[in-house]
XYZ file of C-alpha atoms in Angstrom:
144
model
C -0.315 -0.224 -0.240
C 1.300 3.360 -0.804
C 1.240 6.159 0.701
C -1.503 7.828 -1.764
C -3.567 4.365 -0.790
C -2.539 5.512 2.980
C -4.481 8.835 2.964
C -7.610 7.554 0.914
C -8.036 5.171 3.357
C -7.648 7.643 5.949
C -9.673 10.244 4.145
C -12.684 7.917 3.557
C -12.377 6.589 8.033
C -15.267 6.001 9.432
C -15.456 6.726 12.858
C -18.870 5.939 13.639
C -18.918 2.593 12.595
C -15.396 1.975 13.240
C -16.578 2.158 17.020
C -19.434 0.164 16.871
C -17.625 -2.621 15.131
C -14.926 -2.487 17.372
C -16.975 -3.061 21.284
C -15.835 -6.488 21.414
C -12.178 -6.540 20.111
C -11.910 -4.182 23.768
C -9.852 -5.976 27.267
C -8.904 -3.694 30.217
C -5.279 -5.464 29.666
C -5.284 -5.170 25.680
C -5.566 -1.542 25.677
C -2.389 -0.811 29.106
C -0.338 -3.228 26.763
C -1.205 -1.735 23.332
C -0.371 1.805 25.217
C 2.313 0.707 27.004
C 3.916 -0.640 24.155
C 3.128 2.214 21.869
C 3.062 5.407 23.836
C 5.940 7.212 22.331
C 4.551 6.876 18.608
C 1.484 7.408 19.165
C 2.723 10.567 21.179
C 1.022 12.562 24.184
C -1.424 13.372 22.390
C -3.114 10.745 21.224
C -1.645 8.550 24.737
C -3.952 11.580 26.829
C -7.100 11.664 24.311
C -7.273 7.866 25.027
C -6.772 8.087 29.384
C -9.883 9.963 29.478
C -11.718 8.025 27.382
C -10.852 5.330 29.845
C -10.975 7.238 32.890
C -14.425 8.608 32.134
C -15.126 4.342 31.447
C -14.670 3.458 34.565
C -16.650 5.782 36.466
C -19.883 4.599 38.063
C -22.124 8.619 36.917
C -21.439 7.794 33.152
C -24.129 6.224 30.547
C -23.450 3.267 29.268
C -24.002 4.646 25.854
C -20.945 6.387 26.396
C -19.372 3.981 27.371
C -20.073 1.623 24.708
C -18.574 4.785 22.198
C -15.406 4.369 24.511
C -15.227 0.730 24.467
C -15.409 0.802 20.785
C -12.531 3.607 20.700
C -10.545 1.658 22.410
C -11.145 -1.947 21.040
C -9.924 -0.129 17.562
C -6.546 1.347 19.710
C -6.058 -2.016 20.511
C -7.793 -4.407 17.658
C -4.088 -5.108 15.404
C -6.056 -5.732 12.266
C -7.552 -1.899 11.639
C -8.042 0.308 8.377
C -4.658 1.100 8.790
C -1.320 -1.405 10.790
C 0.509 1.251 12.721
C 3.341 -0.060 11.740
C 3.514 1.788 9.423
C 6.022 5.210 9.386
C 3.449 8.021 9.942
C 0.056 7.361 8.891
C -0.559 4.476 10.810
C -1.185 5.513 13.836
C -3.862 8.309 12.627
C -6.552 6.766 11.926
C -6.513 5.580 15.640
C -6.048 8.783 16.831
C -8.721 9.869 14.377
C -11.150 7.167 16.006
C -10.259 8.055 20.176
C -11.191 11.602 18.958
C -14.279 11.303 17.523
C -15.135 9.139 20.426
C -13.545 11.586 22.473
C -15.747 13.887 21.007
C -18.810 11.916 22.041
C -18.463 11.634 25.394
C -16.103 15.086 26.115
C -20.002 16.166 28.743
C -18.643 12.957 30.687
C -15.131 13.663 31.757
C -15.438 15.607 34.831
C -12.140 18.048 37.225
C -11.765 13.681 38.467
C -10.654 11.788 35.905
C -8.538 14.524 33.749
C -6.059 14.990 36.803
C -5.772 10.545 37.090
C -5.106 10.885 33.395
C -2.643 13.983 34.213
C -1.276 11.705 36.969
C -0.847 8.616 34.744
C 0.405 11.024 31.264
C 3.480 12.859 34.325
C 4.612 8.704 35.436
C 4.571 7.889 31.718
C 6.465 11.338 30.614
C 7.366 12.942 33.227
C 6.968 17.159 34.187
C 5.661 17.243 29.975
C 2.859 20.939 30.069
C 1.334 19.007 27.238
C -1.423 17.462 28.876
C -2.277 20.971 29.593
C -2.183 22.061 26.645
C -4.519 19.578 25.340
C -7.451 20.399 28.600
C -6.876 24.283 26.696
C -7.645 22.519 23.710
C -10.802 20.233 23.698
C -11.903 21.956 27.248
C -11.633 25.215 25.397
C -9.636 26.338 29.169
C -8.138 30.175 29.451
């Protein structure tokens, strides 16, 4: 597959259908293994938003429909045979990031401050004192 074909696949990606078809692939163990393995390659934005989704799903107050969206997105992230294989340089994780971002915006109203704090703490343990998660928060939650 060439770069143009990869870009075309990404352009035609339907995050909602990918989320719906990927829910069965989700497991906590696979999620943590994938995130640890690809955290540096995926980048802090994808890792942080994935953590936001994961910790949001752990909240008992979050409705089941939002949790299903999250499980589908994280299932897509960990599924080894997604649209663009993760081992392809640069674009290999772009489809994963797109699905994660789509899911994040679907459930954003359910992300509370304690959830954000848990995600920040995990980011700090993996990436050190990076300010990237704060910048991401500013972009996502429009904080000034």
